[in-house]
PDB file of C-alpha atoms and ligand atoms in Angstrom:
ATOM      1  CA  UNK A1067     -42.602  58.072 -31.523  1.00 92.00           C
ATOM      2  CA  UNK A1068     -39.996  55.414 -30.715  1.00 97.00           C
ATOM      3  CA  UNK A1069     -40.437  53.314 -27.681  1.00 98.00           C
ATOM      4  CA  UNK A1070     -36.801  53.753 -26.805  1.00 98.00           C
ATOM      5  CA  UNK A1071     -34.219  55.976 -28.631  1.00 98.00           C
ATOM      6  CA  UNK A1072     -30.703  56.490 -27.773  1.00 98.00           C
ATOM      7  CA  UNK A1073     -28.288  59.153 -29.369  1.00 98.00           C
ATOM      8  CA  UNK A1074     -24.571  59.094 -29.372  1.00 97.00           C
ATOM      9  CA  UNK A1075     -24.617  56.505 -26.410  1.00 97.00           C
ATOM     10  CA  UNK A1076     -21.333  55.970 -24.939  1.00 98.00           C
ATOM     11  CA  UNK A1077     -20.424  53.963 -21.882  1.00 98.00           C
ATOM     12  CA  UNK A1078     -16.856  54.107 -20.563  1.00 98.00           C
ATOM     13  CA  UNK A1079     -15.855  51.786 -17.656  1.00 97.00           C
ATOM     14  CA  UNK A1080     -13.293  53.138 -15.324  1.00 94.00           C
ATOM     15  CA  UNK A1081     -11.370  50.758 -13.122  1.00 91.00           C
ATOM     16  CA  UNK A1082      -8.516  52.310 -11.176  1.00 89.00           C
ATOM     17  CA  UNK A1083      -6.427  53.815 -14.068  1.00 90.00           C
ATOM     18  CA  UNK A1084      -7.809  51.675 -16.781  1.00 94.00           C
ATOM     19  CA  UNK A1085     -10.574  52.880 -19.167  1.00 95.00           C
ATOM     20  CA  UNK A1086     -12.636  50.231 -21.093  1.00 96.00           C
ATOM     21  CA  UNK A1087     -15.064  51.290 -23.778  1.00 97.00           C
ATOM     22  CA  UNK A1088     -18.304  49.413 -23.272  1.00 97.00           C
ATOM     23  CA  UNK A1089     -20.200  51.304 -25.791  1.00 98.00           C
ATOM     24  CA  UNK A1090     -18.992  53.692 -28.607  1.00 98.00           C
ATOM     25  CA  UNK A1091     -21.337  56.261 -29.891  1.00 97.00           C
ATOM     26  CA  UNK A1092     -24.400  54.136 -30.316  1.00 98.00           C
ATOM     27  CA  UNK A1093     -27.472  55.519 -32.120  1.00 98.00           C
ATOM     28  CA  UNK A1094     -30.501  53.203 -32.129  1.00 98.00           C
ATOM     29  CA  UNK A1095     -34.414  53.309 -32.154  1.00 98.00           C
ATOM     30  CA  UNK A1096     -36.568  50.633 -30.841  1.00 98.00           C
ATOM     31  CA  UNK A1097     -40.195  50.845 -31.906  1.00 98.00           C
ATOM     32  CA  UNK A1098     -43.298  49.338 -29.786  1.00 98.00           C
ATOM     33  CA  UNK A1099     -43.817  45.762 -30.960  1.00 97.00           C
ATOM     34  CA  UNK A1100     -40.341  44.941 -32.029  1.00 98.00           C
ATOM     35  CA  UNK A1101     -38.459  41.716 -31.449  1.00 98.00           C
ATOM     36  CA  UNK A1102     -34.727  42.572 -31.455  1.00 98.00           C
ATOM     37  CA  UNK A1103     -31.815  40.217 -31.080  1.00 98.00           C
ATOM     38  CA  UNK A1104     -28.496  41.718 -30.082  1.00 98.00           C
ATOM     39  CA  UNK A1105     -25.642  39.562 -31.250  1.00 98.00           C
ATOM     40  CA  UNK A1106     -21.895  39.887 -31.348  1.00 96.00           C
ATOM     41  CA  UNK A1107     -18.652  38.446 -29.753  1.00 95.00           C
ATOM     42  CA  UNK A1108     -17.920  37.976 -26.077  1.00 95.00           C
ATOM     43  CA  UNK A1109     -16.661  41.388 -24.848  1.00 96.00           C
ATOM     44  CA  UNK A1110     -18.371  43.241 -27.627  1.00 97.00           C
ATOM     45  CA  UNK A1111     -20.878  45.339 -25.524  1.00 97.00           C
ATOM     46  CA  UNK A1112     -24.008  43.437 -25.715  1.00 97.00           C
ATOM     47  CA  UNK A1113     -24.585  43.065 -22.029  1.00 97.00           C
ATOM     48  CA  UNK A1114     -23.676  46.789 -21.557  1.00 98.00           C
ATOM     49  CA  UNK A1115     -26.096  47.746 -24.236  1.00 98.00           C
ATOM     50  CA  UNK A1116     -29.012  45.882 -22.610  1.00 98.00           C
ATOM     51  CA  UNK A1117     -28.159  47.311 -19.082  1.00 97.00           C
ATOM     52  CA  UNK A1118     -28.038  50.706 -20.508  1.00 97.00           C
ATOM     53  CA  UNK A1119     -31.277  50.351 -22.518  1.00 98.00           C
ATOM     54  CA  UNK A1120     -32.760  48.638 -19.375  1.00 98.00           C
ATOM     55  CA  UNK A1121     -31.855  51.822 -17.056  1.00 97.00           C
ATOM     56  CA  UNK A1122     -29.902  49.352 -15.095  1.00 96.00           C
ATOM     57  CA  UNK A1123     -26.797  51.391 -15.664  1.00 96.00           C
ATOM     58  CA  UNK A1124     -26.385  55.100 -16.861  1.00 96.00           C
ATOM     59  CA  UNK A1125     -24.336  56.032 -20.051  1.00 97.00           C
ATOM     60  CA  UNK A1126     -21.307  58.019 -19.627  1.00 97.00           C
ATOM     61  CA  UNK A1127     -22.489  60.384 -22.543  1.00 96.00           C
ATOM     62  CA  UNK A1128     -25.377  60.281 -24.810  1.00 97.00           C
ATOM     63  CA  UNK A1129     -29.104  60.724 -24.586  1.00 97.00           C
ATOM     64  CA  UNK A1130     -31.755  58.162 -23.667  1.00 97.00           C
ATOM     65  CA  UNK A1131     -35.376  58.817 -24.606  1.00 97.00           C
ATOM     66  CA  UNK A1132     -38.289  56.702 -23.388  1.00 97.00           C
ATOM     67  CA  UNK A1133     -41.456  57.431 -25.405  1.00 97.00           C
ATOM     68  CA  UNK A1134     -39.899  60.586 -26.372  1.00 96.00           C
ATOM     69  CA  UNK A1135     -39.107  61.545 -22.610  1.00 96.00           C
ATOM     70  CA  UNK A1136     -35.285  62.246 -21.845  1.00 96.00           C
ATOM     71  CA  UNK A1137     -34.017  60.279 -18.805  1.00 94.00           C
ATOM     72  CA  UNK A1138     -30.819  62.132 -18.270  1.00 89.00           C
ATOM     73  CA  UNK A1139     -31.844  63.994 -15.273  1.00 91.00           C
ATOM     74  CA  UNK A1140     -33.986  61.144 -13.552  1.00 95.00           C
ATOM     75  CA  UNK A1141     -32.727  60.160 -10.084  1.00 96.00           C
ATOM     76  CA  UNK A1142     -31.972  56.531  -9.221  1.00 96.00           C
ATOM     77  CA  UNK A1143     -35.349  56.241  -7.719  1.00 95.00           C
ATOM     78  CA  UNK A1144     -37.080  57.669 -10.784  1.00 96.00           C
ATOM     79  CA  UNK A1145     -35.084  55.186 -12.891  1.00 96.00           C
ATOM     80  CA  UNK A1146     -36.097  52.322 -10.538  1.00 95.00           C
ATOM     81  CA  UNK A1147     -39.817  53.483 -10.844  1.00 94.00           C
ATOM     82  CA  UNK A1148     -39.521  53.352 -14.761  1.00 95.00           C
ATOM     83  CA  UNK A1149     -37.948  50.145 -14.725  1.00 96.00           C
ATOM     84  CA  UNK A1150     -40.595  48.589 -12.396  1.00 93.00           C
ATOM     85  CA  UNK A1151     -43.449  49.954 -14.377  1.00 93.00           C
ATOM     86  CA  UNK A1152     -42.107  49.494 -17.932  1.00 96.00           C
ATOM     87  CA  UNK A1153     -39.705  46.823 -18.131  1.00 97.00           C
ATOM     88  CA  UNK A1154     -39.214  43.184 -17.446  1.00 96.00           C
ATOM     89  CA  UNK A1155     -35.955  41.382 -17.067  1.00 97.00           C
ATOM     90  CA  UNK A1156     -34.659  37.791 -17.785  1.00 97.00           C
ATOM     91  CA  UNK A1157     -30.966  36.891 -17.103  1.00 96.00           C
ATOM     92  CA  UNK A1158     -28.835  34.035 -18.164  1.00 95.00           C
ATOM     93  CA  UNK A1159     -28.299  33.174 -14.358  1.00 94.00           C
ATOM     94  CA  UNK A1160     -32.060  33.401 -13.808  1.00 95.00           C
ATOM     95  CA  UNK A1161     -31.489  35.621 -10.593  1.00 96.00           C
ATOM     96  CA  UNK A1162     -34.245  34.222  -8.570  1.00 97.00           C
ATOM     97  CA  UNK A1163     -34.185  34.331  -4.761  1.00 97.00           C
ATOM     98  CA  UNK A1164     -33.150  30.707  -4.212  1.00 96.00           C
ATOM     99  CA  UNK A1165     -34.862  30.206  -0.989  1.00 97.00           C
ATOM    100  CA  UNK A1166     -38.080  31.682  -1.605  1.00 97.00           C
ATOM    101  CA  UNK A1167     -40.898  29.987  -3.312  1.00 98.00           C
ATOM    102  CA  UNK A1168     -41.882  30.272  -6.828  1.00 98.00           C
ATOM    103  CA  UNK A1169     -44.973  32.233  -5.751  1.00 98.00           C
ATOM    104  CA  UNK A1170     -42.799  34.551  -3.676  1.00 98.00           C
ATOM    105  CA  UNK A1171     -40.318  35.170  -6.297  1.00 97.00           C
ATOM    106  CA  UNK A1172     -43.015  36.020  -8.998  1.00 97.00           C
ATOM    107  CA  UNK A1173     -44.830  38.376  -6.398  1.00 96.00           C
ATOM    108  CA  UNK A1174     -41.494  40.272  -5.603  1.00 94.00           C
ATOM    109  CA  UNK A1175     -41.853  43.274  -8.306  1.00 92.00           C
ATOM    110  CA  UNK A1176     -45.547  43.716  -7.045  1.00 94.00           C
ATOM    111  CA  UNK A1177     -44.287  44.472  -3.590  1.00 91.00           C
ATOM    112  CA  UNK A1178     -42.215  47.355  -4.881  1.00 88.00           C
ATOM    113  CA  UNK A1179     -44.939  48.727  -7.171  1.00 86.00           C
ATOM    114  CA  UNK A1180     -47.332  48.657  -3.988  1.00 90.00           C
ATOM    115  CA  UNK A1181     -49.913  46.019  -4.971  1.00 95.00           C
ATOM    116  CA  UNK A1182     -51.418  44.644  -1.798  1.00 96.00           C
ATOM    117  CA  UNK A1183     -52.559  41.197  -1.051  1.00 97.00           C
ATOM    118  CA  UNK A1184     -54.615  39.424  -1.777  1.00 97.00           C
ATOM    119  CA  UNK A1185     -54.373  41.035  -5.110  1.00 97.00           C
ATOM    120  CA  UNK A1186     -50.525  40.271  -5.305  1.00 96.00           C
ATOM    121  CA  UNK A1187     -51.166  36.468  -4.919  1.00 97.00           C
ATOM    122  CA  UNK A1188     -54.063  36.570  -7.432  1.00 97.00           C
ATOM    123  CA  UNK A1189     -51.793  38.265 -10.075  1.00 97.00           C
ATOM    124  CA  UNK A1190     -48.832  36.123  -9.439  1.00 97.00           C
ATOM    125  CA  UNK A1191     -50.747  32.838  -9.749  1.00 98.00           C
ATOM    126  CA  UNK A1192     -52.061  34.028 -13.192  1.00 97.00           C
ATOM    127  CA  UNK A1193     -48.342  34.472 -14.345  1.00 96.00           C
ATOM    128  CA  UNK A1194     -47.276  31.163 -12.933  1.00 97.00           C
ATOM    129  CA  UNK A1195     -50.118  29.455 -14.696  1.00 96.00           C
ATOM    130  CA  UNK A1196     -49.177  31.251 -17.815  1.00 94.00           C
ATOM    131  CA  UNK A1197     -45.861  29.544 -17.838  1.00 94.00           C
ATOM    132  CA  UNK A1198     -47.272  26.132 -16.882  1.00 95.00           C
ATOM    133  CA  UNK A1199     -45.798  26.136 -13.479  1.00 97.00           C
ATOM    134  CA  UNK A1200     -48.946  25.994 -11.153  1.00 97.00           C
ATOM    135  CA  UNK A1201     -48.070  22.505  -9.713  1.00 97.00           C
ATOM    136  CA  UNK A1202     -44.737  23.998  -8.703  1.00 97.00           C
ATOM    137  CA  UNK A1203     -46.104  27.156  -7.086  1.00 98.00           C
ATOM    138  CA  UNK A1204     -44.876  26.366  -3.558  1.00 98.00           C
ATOM    139  CA  UNK A1205     -41.738  24.834  -4.581  1.00 97.00           C
ATOM    140  CA  UNK A1206     -38.541  26.569  -3.208  1.00 98.00           C
ATOM    141  CA  UNK A1207     -36.750  27.997  -6.355  1.00 97.00           C
ATOM    142  CA  UNK A1208     -33.525  26.368  -5.877  1.00 97.00           C
ATOM    143  CA  UNK A1209     -35.062  23.036  -6.325  1.00 97.00           C
ATOM    144  CA  UNK A1210     -36.341  23.606  -9.868  1.00 97.00           C
ATOM    145  CA  UNK A1211     -34.621  22.618 -13.072  1.00 96.00           C
ATOM    146  CA  UNK A1212     -32.849  25.291 -15.090  1.00 96.00           C
ATOM    147  CA  UNK A1213     -35.740  25.297 -17.471  1.00 95.00           C
ATOM    148  CA  UNK A1214     -38.309  25.713 -14.836  1.00 96.00           C
ATOM    149  CA  UNK A1215     -36.328  28.422 -13.393  1.00 97.00           C
ATOM    150  CA  UNK A1216     -36.106  30.412 -16.404  1.00 95.00           C
ATOM    151  CA  UNK A1217     -40.088  30.172 -16.639  1.00 96.00           C
ATOM    152  CA  UNK A1218     -40.293  31.386 -13.330  1.00 97.00           C
ATOM    153  CA  UNK A1219     -37.941  34.344 -14.250  1.00 97.00           C
ATOM    154  CA  UNK A1220     -40.347  34.921 -17.502  1.00 96.00           C
ATOM    155  CA  UNK A1221     -43.428  34.970 -15.019  1.00 96.00           C
ATOM    156  CA  UNK A1222     -41.623  37.575 -12.774  1.00 96.00           C
ATOM    157  CA  UNK A1223     -40.551  39.713 -15.629  1.00 96.00           C
ATOM    158  CA  UNK A1224     -44.311  39.747 -16.971  1.00 94.00           C
ATOM    159  CA  UNK A1225     -45.921  40.581 -13.555  1.00 94.00           C
ATOM    160  CA  UNK A1226     -46.392  44.327 -14.132  1.00 93.00           C
ATOM    161  CA  UNK A1227     -47.315  43.942 -17.670  1.00 92.00           C
ATOM    162  CA  UNK A1228     -44.017  45.447 -19.012  1.00 95.00           C
ATOM    163  CA  UNK A1229     -43.887  47.322 -22.215  1.00 96.00           C
ATOM    164  CA  UNK A1230     -40.579  45.948 -23.003  1.00 98.00           C
ATOM    165  CA  UNK A1231     -38.735  42.798 -21.929  1.00 98.00           C
ATOM    166  CA  UNK A1232     -34.923  42.902 -21.877  1.00 98.00           C
ATOM    167  CA  UNK A1233     -33.263  39.253 -21.862  1.00 98.00           C
ATOM    168  CA  UNK A1234     -29.499  38.756 -21.549  1.00 98.00           C
ATOM    169  CA  UNK A1235     -28.477  35.249 -22.920  1.00 97.00           C
ATOM    170  CA  UNK A1236     -31.788  33.720 -21.431  1.00 97.00           C
ATOM    171  CA  UNK A1237     -31.183  30.356 -23.208  1.00 95.00           C
ATOM    172  CA  UNK A1238     -27.326  30.207 -22.147  1.00 94.00           C
ATOM    173  CA  UNK A1239     -27.576  28.039 -19.261  1.00 94.00           C
ATOM    174  CA  UNK A1240     -30.583  25.807 -20.857  1.00 94.00           C
ATOM    175  CA  UNK A1241     -30.678  22.645 -22.896  1.00 93.00           C
ATOM    176  CA  UNK A1242     -31.950  23.354 -26.218  1.00 90.00           C
ATOM    177  CA  UNK A1243     -35.523  22.076 -25.694  1.00 92.00           C
ATOM    178  CA  UNK A1244     -35.853  24.402 -22.542  1.00 92.00           C
ATOM    179  CA  UNK A1245     -34.275  27.306 -24.383  1.00 93.00           C
ATOM    180  CA  UNK A1246     -36.981  26.795 -27.267  1.00 93.00           C
ATOM    181  CA  UNK A1247     -39.809  26.741 -24.540  1.00 92.00           C
ATOM    182  CA  UNK A1248     -38.514  30.087 -23.313  1.00 93.00           C
ATOM    183  CA  UNK A1249     -38.153  31.422 -26.758  1.00 94.00           C
ATOM    184  CA  UNK A1250     -41.840  30.188 -27.528  1.00 93.00           C
ATOM    185  CA  UNK A1251     -42.937  32.466 -24.757  1.00 93.00           C
ATOM    186  CA  UNK A1252     -41.040  35.428 -26.121  1.00 96.00           C
ATOM    187  CA  UNK A1253     -42.608  34.880 -29.449  1.00 95.00           C
ATOM    188  CA  UNK A1254     -46.223  34.661 -27.961  1.00 93.00           C
ATOM    189  CA  UNK A1255     -45.641  37.862 -25.880  1.00 94.00           C
ATOM    190  CA  UNK A1256     -44.380  39.668 -28.862  1.00 96.00           C
ATOM    191  CA  UNK A1257     -47.365  38.526 -30.880  1.00 95.00           C
ATOM    192  CA  UNK A1258     -49.329  40.149 -27.999  1.00 94.00           C
ATOM    193  CA  UNK A1259     -47.655  43.494 -28.507  1.00 95.00           C
ATOM    194  CA  UNK A1260     -44.790  43.363 -25.923  1.00 96.00           C
ATOM    195  CA  UNK A1261     -41.401  44.610 -27.349  1.00 98.00           C
ATOM    196  CA  UNK A1262     -38.553  42.053 -26.878  1.00 98.00           C
ATOM    197  CA  UNK A1263     -34.887  42.852 -26.794  1.00 98.00           C
ATOM    198  CA  UNK A1264     -32.704  39.587 -26.307  1.00 98.00           C
ATOM    199  CA  UNK A1265     -28.988  39.400 -26.149  1.00 98.00           C
ATOM    200  CA  UNK A1266     -27.765  36.018 -27.601  1.00 96.00           C
ATOM    201  CA  UNK A1267     -24.736  34.536 -29.249  1.00 90.00           C
ATOM    202  CA  UNK A1268     -26.843  31.564 -30.371  1.00 90.00           C
ATOM    203  CA  UNK A1269     -27.784  31.867 -33.752  1.00 89.00           C
ATOM    204  CA  UNK A1270     -30.983  29.844 -33.312  1.00 90.00           C
ATOM    205  CA  UNK A1271     -32.230  32.635 -30.886  1.00 94.00           C
ATOM    206  CA  UNK A1272     -31.279  35.385 -33.066  1.00 95.00           C
ATOM    207  CA  UNK A1273     -33.132  33.722 -36.053  1.00 94.00           C
ATOM    208  CA  UNK A1274     -36.345  33.806 -33.971  1.00 94.00           C
ATOM    209  CA  UNK A1275     -36.333  37.414 -33.614  1.00 97.00           C
ATOM    210  CA  UNK A1276     -37.533  40.023 -36.343  1.00 97.00           C
ATOM    211  CA  UNK A1277     -34.499  42.125 -36.352  1.00 98.00           C
ATOM    212  CA  UNK A1278     -30.935  41.351 -35.459  1.00 98.00           C
ATOM    213  CA  UNK A1279     -28.496  44.113 -34.310  1.00 98.00           C
ATOM    214  CA  UNK A1280     -24.802  43.099 -34.409  1.00 98.00           C
ATOM    215  CA  UNK A1281     -22.527  44.690 -31.903  1.00 98.00           C
ATOM    216  CA  UNK A1282     -18.574  44.749 -32.275  1.00 98.00           C
ATOM    217  CA  UNK A1283     -16.237  46.646 -30.226  1.00 98.00           C
ATOM    218  CA  UNK A1284     -18.995  48.670 -28.713  1.00 98.00           C
ATOM    219  CA  UNK A1285     -20.378  49.795 -32.084  1.00 98.00           C
ATOM    220  CA  UNK A1286     -23.355  48.569 -34.142  1.00 98.00           C
ATOM    221  CA  UNK A1287     -21.706  46.819 -37.141  1.00 98.00           C
ATOM    222  CA  UNK A1288     -25.019  45.798 -38.664  1.00 97.00           C
ATOM    223  CA  UNK A1289     -28.838  46.278 -38.056  1.00 98.00           C
ATOM    224  CA  UNK A1290     -30.976  43.949 -40.465  1.00 97.00           C
ATOM    225  CA  UNK A1291     -34.607  42.667 -40.597  1.00 96.00           C
ATOM    226  CA  UNK A1292     -34.660  38.853 -40.291  1.00 94.00           C
ATOM    227  CA  UNK A1293     -35.916  37.205 -43.575  1.00 90.00           C
ATOM    228  CA  UNK A1294     -36.295  33.628 -42.666  1.00 86.00           C
ATOM    229  CA  UNK A1295     -37.498  33.877 -39.169  1.00 90.00           C
ATOM    230  CA  UNK A1296     -37.827  30.854 -37.167  1.00 87.00           C
ATOM    231  CA  UNK A1297     -41.143  30.442 -35.544  1.00 87.00           C
ATOM    232  CA  UNK A1298     -40.998  28.026 -32.609  1.00 83.00           C
ATOM    233  CA  UNK A1299     -44.065  26.060 -31.558  1.00 71.00           C
ATOM    234  CA  UNK A1300     -45.523  25.398 -28.091  1.00 60.00           C
ATOM    235  CA  UNK A1301     -43.825  22.043 -27.888  1.00 61.00           C
ATOM    236  CA  UNK A1302     -40.458  23.771 -28.944  1.00 61.00           C
ATOM    237  CA  UNK A1303     -40.705  22.459 -32.428  1.00 59.00           C
ATOM    238  CA  UNK A1304     -40.082  24.520 -35.638  1.00 60.00           C
ATOM    239  CA  UNK A1305     -43.433  25.410 -37.305  1.00 55.00           C
TER     240      UNK A1305
HETATM  241  P1  ADP B2420     -20.642  41.075 -23.892  1.00 92.56           P
HETATM  242  O1  ADP B2420     -21.873  41.094 -23.185  1.00 92.56           O
HETATM  243  O2  ADP B2420     -20.721  41.405 -25.384  1.00 92.56           O
HETATM  244  O3  ADP B2420     -20.008  39.964 -23.634  1.00 92.56           O
HETATM  245  P2  ADP B2420     -19.955  43.381 -22.326  1.00 92.56           P
HETATM  246  O4  ADP B2420     -20.990  44.344 -22.354  1.00 92.56           O
HETATM  247  O5  ADP B2420     -20.083  42.517 -20.869  1.00 92.56           O
HETATM  248  O6  ADP B2420     -19.754  42.408 -23.523  1.00 92.56           O
HETATM  249  O7  ADP B2420     -18.523  44.074 -22.013  1.00 92.56           O
HETATM  250  C1  ADP B2420     -18.000  45.059 -22.921  1.00 92.56           C
HETATM  251  C2  ADP B2420     -16.707  45.398 -22.520  1.00 92.56           C
HETATM  252  O8  ADP B2420     -16.871  46.231 -21.232  1.00 92.56           O
HETATM  253  C3  ADP B2420     -15.699  44.229 -22.232  1.00 92.56           C
HETATM  254  O9  ADP B2420     -14.365  44.660 -22.453  1.00 92.56           O
HETATM  255  C4  ADP B2420     -15.810  44.190 -20.762  1.00 92.56           C
HETATM  256  O10 ADP B2420     -14.692  43.558 -20.199  1.00 92.56           O
HETATM  257  C5  ADP B2420     -15.904  45.637 -20.258  1.00 92.56           C
HETATM  258  N1  ADP B2420     -16.881  45.505 -19.140  1.00 92.56           N
HETATM  259  C6  ADP B2420     -18.146  45.106 -18.832  1.00 92.56           C
HETATM  260  N2  ADP B2420     -18.585  45.485 -17.661  1.00 92.56           N
HETATM  261  C7  ADP B2420     -17.465  46.021 -16.805  1.00 92.56           C
HETATM  262  C8  ADP B2420     -17.324  46.520 -15.609  1.00 92.56           C
HETATM  263  N3  ADP B2420     -18.317  46.509 -14.809  1.00 92.56           N
HETATM  264  N4  ADP B2420     -16.182  47.195 -15.451  1.00 92.56           N
HETATM  265  C9  ADP B2420     -15.053  47.285 -16.212  1.00 92.56           C
HETATM  266  N5  ADP B2420     -15.254  46.723 -17.646  1.00 92.56           N
HETATM  267  C10 ADP B2420     -16.367  46.126 -17.934  1.00 92.56           C
HETATM  268 MG1   MG B2421     -22.763  39.587 -22.011  1.00 92.56          MG
END
């Protein structure tokens, strides 16, 4: 059974009288353990696809199944629960709470999932350690460099041990070295069995995935396995 399956997925945005097609009849299966890159030109529907796959937005038409369960009739609260329990998110703009510390940012999803202190701090510290930011644990998020912010976002995305991590242009605001460090985390997480779906228009990011889905005008124009996969080392060097 696929981790995620969508059938005839269509998303139409309506702004006043204007209709824009975000997604046009997409059929797609993502299996557990995959590492998928979604590429395509600006405005092609990449972010829309990620948002619908990540239950951050609902499709206009079509079916969405997670582990075989259709989510069509789920309430917003039930979808939030699915997101919190099964999904982690990383965005181009980091989406941290700038005035909170690294530790408090990473802890945030645990509050929603009802984990109490001191367990919350204990788990968050483990994740911060995993991304190498223990010395920055008490820093205010806004004081960090872009690369450090994205590592905090990765730690936060991992805090509930999600089955799938969705990332939208996670390297878009980073220098190439910091971008490779983030990609290295994704590859390691994928090696550990996490499913990764990453939207990118950078070919070096796409080439580090196992499968590339190309989107154009809201449709899937190609869907291929990566032959010459680019494995990135801990130091950001190609192995
Ligand atoms: P990409 O991420 O590939 O650049 P998007 O998924 O953001 O593309 O956008 C796909 C299409 O949907 C574009 O034409 C965009 O203008 C439109 N779109 C995206 N979000 C909205 C929205 N909230 N309201 C109206 N149109 C939108
Ligand atoms: Mg986008």
